[in-house]
CSV table of C-alpha atoms in Angstrom, one decimal:
chain,number,residue,atom,x,y,z
A,3,UNK,CA,161.8,95.9,80.4
A,4,UNK,CA,161.8,100.2,80.3
A,5,UNK,CA,165.4,101.6,80.3
A,6,UNK,CA,166.0,103.0,84.0
A,7,UNK,CA,169.4,104.7,85.1
A,8,UNK,CA,170.2,103.9,88.6
A,9,UNK,CA,173.0,106.0,90.3
A,10,UNK,CA,175.5,104.0,93.1
A,11,UNK,CA,178.1,103.9,94.6
A,12,UNK,CA,181.1,101.7,94.7
A,13,UNK,CA,182.0,100.6,98.3
A,14,UNK,CA,185.5,100.1,99.8
A,15,UNK,CA,186.2,96.8,97.9
A,16,UNK,CA,185.2,98.0,94.7
A,17,UNK,CA,181.5,96.2,94.4
A,18,UNK,CA,178.4,98.2,93.7
A,19,UNK,CA,174.7,96.6,94.7
A,20,UNK,CA,172.2,95.5,92.0
A,21,UNK,CA,168.9,97.3,93.1
A,22,UNK,CA,166.6,94.5,94.5
A,23,UNK,CA,163.4,95.0,92.1
A,24,UNK,CA,165.6,95.6,89.0
A,25,UNK,CA,166.9,92.0,90.1
A,26,UNK,CA,163.5,90.5,90.2
A,27,UNK,CA,162.7,91.8,86.9
A,28,UNK,CA,165.0,90.4,85.4
A,29,UNK,CA,164.5,87.2,87.0
A,30,UNK,CA,167.8,86.9,88.8
A,31,UNK,CA,168.5,85.1,91.6
A,32,UNK,CA,171.3,84.9,94.3
A,33,UNK,CA,174.7,83.7,92.7
A,34,UNK,CA,173.4,84.4,89.3
A,35,UNK,CA,176.1,85.0,86.4
A,36,UNK,CA,176.6,88.3,85.0
A,37,UNK,CA,178.7,89.7,81.9
A,38,UNK,CA,180.8,92.7,82.6
A,39,UNK,CA,182.2,94.5,79.6
A,40,UNK,CA,183.8,98.0,78.9
A,41,UNK,CA,183.0,99.9,76.0
A,42,UNK,CA,185.0,103.3,76.1
A,43,UNK,CA,183.6,105.0,79.2
A,44,UNK,CA,181.5,102.6,79.9
A,45,UNK,CA,180.8,99.5,82.5
A,46,UNK,CA,178.0,97.4,80.9
A,47,UNK,CA,176.6,94.3,82.9
A,48,UNK,CA,174.7,91.6,81.5
A,49,UNK,CA,172.4,89.1,82.9
A,50,UNK,CA,174.2,85.6,81.6
A,51,UNK,CA,171.9,83.3,81.3
A,52,UNK,CA,173.7,79.7,82.3
A,53,UNK,CA,170.7,77.3,83.1
A,54,UNK,CA,167.5,76.0,81.7
A,55,UNK,CA,164.4,78.2,81.5
A,56,UNK,CA,162.4,75.6,82.7
A,57,UNK,CA,163.6,73.4,85.5
A,58,UNK,CA,167.1,75.4,86.0
A,59,UNK,CA,169.2,72.6,85.2
A,60,UNK,CA,172.7,73.5,83.8
A,61,UNK,CA,173.4,70.9,82.2
A,62,UNK,CA,173.1,69.4,78.4
A,63,UNK,CA,171.7,73.1,77.7
A,64,UNK,CA,171.1,74.0,74.1
A,65,UNK,CA,170.1,77.5,72.7
A,66,UNK,CA,166.2,78.1,71.2
A,67,UNK,CA,165.5,81.1,70.3
A,68,UNK,CA,167.7,83.2,72.4
A,69,UNK,CA,167.0,81.2,75.6
A,70,UNK,CA,168.7,78.0,77.0
A,71,UNK,CA,166.9,75.1,77.3
A,72,UNK,CA,168.2,71.6,78.6
A,73,UNK,CA,167.5,68.3,76.4
A,74,UNK,CA,165.0,66.8,78.6
A,75,UNK,CA,163.0,70.0,78.5
A,76,UNK,CA,163.5,70.3,74.9
A,77,UNK,CA,162.4,66.4,74.6
A,78,UNK,CA,159.5,67.2,76.4
A,79,UNK,CA,158.3,70.4,74.3
A,80,UNK,CA,158.7,68.2,70.9
């Protein structure tokens, strides 16, 4: 994905909204998890993959080439 910079305002509750087109490009759905990290003067928001890339299960996940895959889907691939 190409680097994108968008200026957003913080609302009264301290929230920002991630634009729909960015969420869609990253495959983020409602209730997706993100990591929020502070480095010097930067706030870095990173998508967290917390479910299987195939079936979206959150159980028995293993890391395979940087992606999360549940044991059931991994055994089907083999």
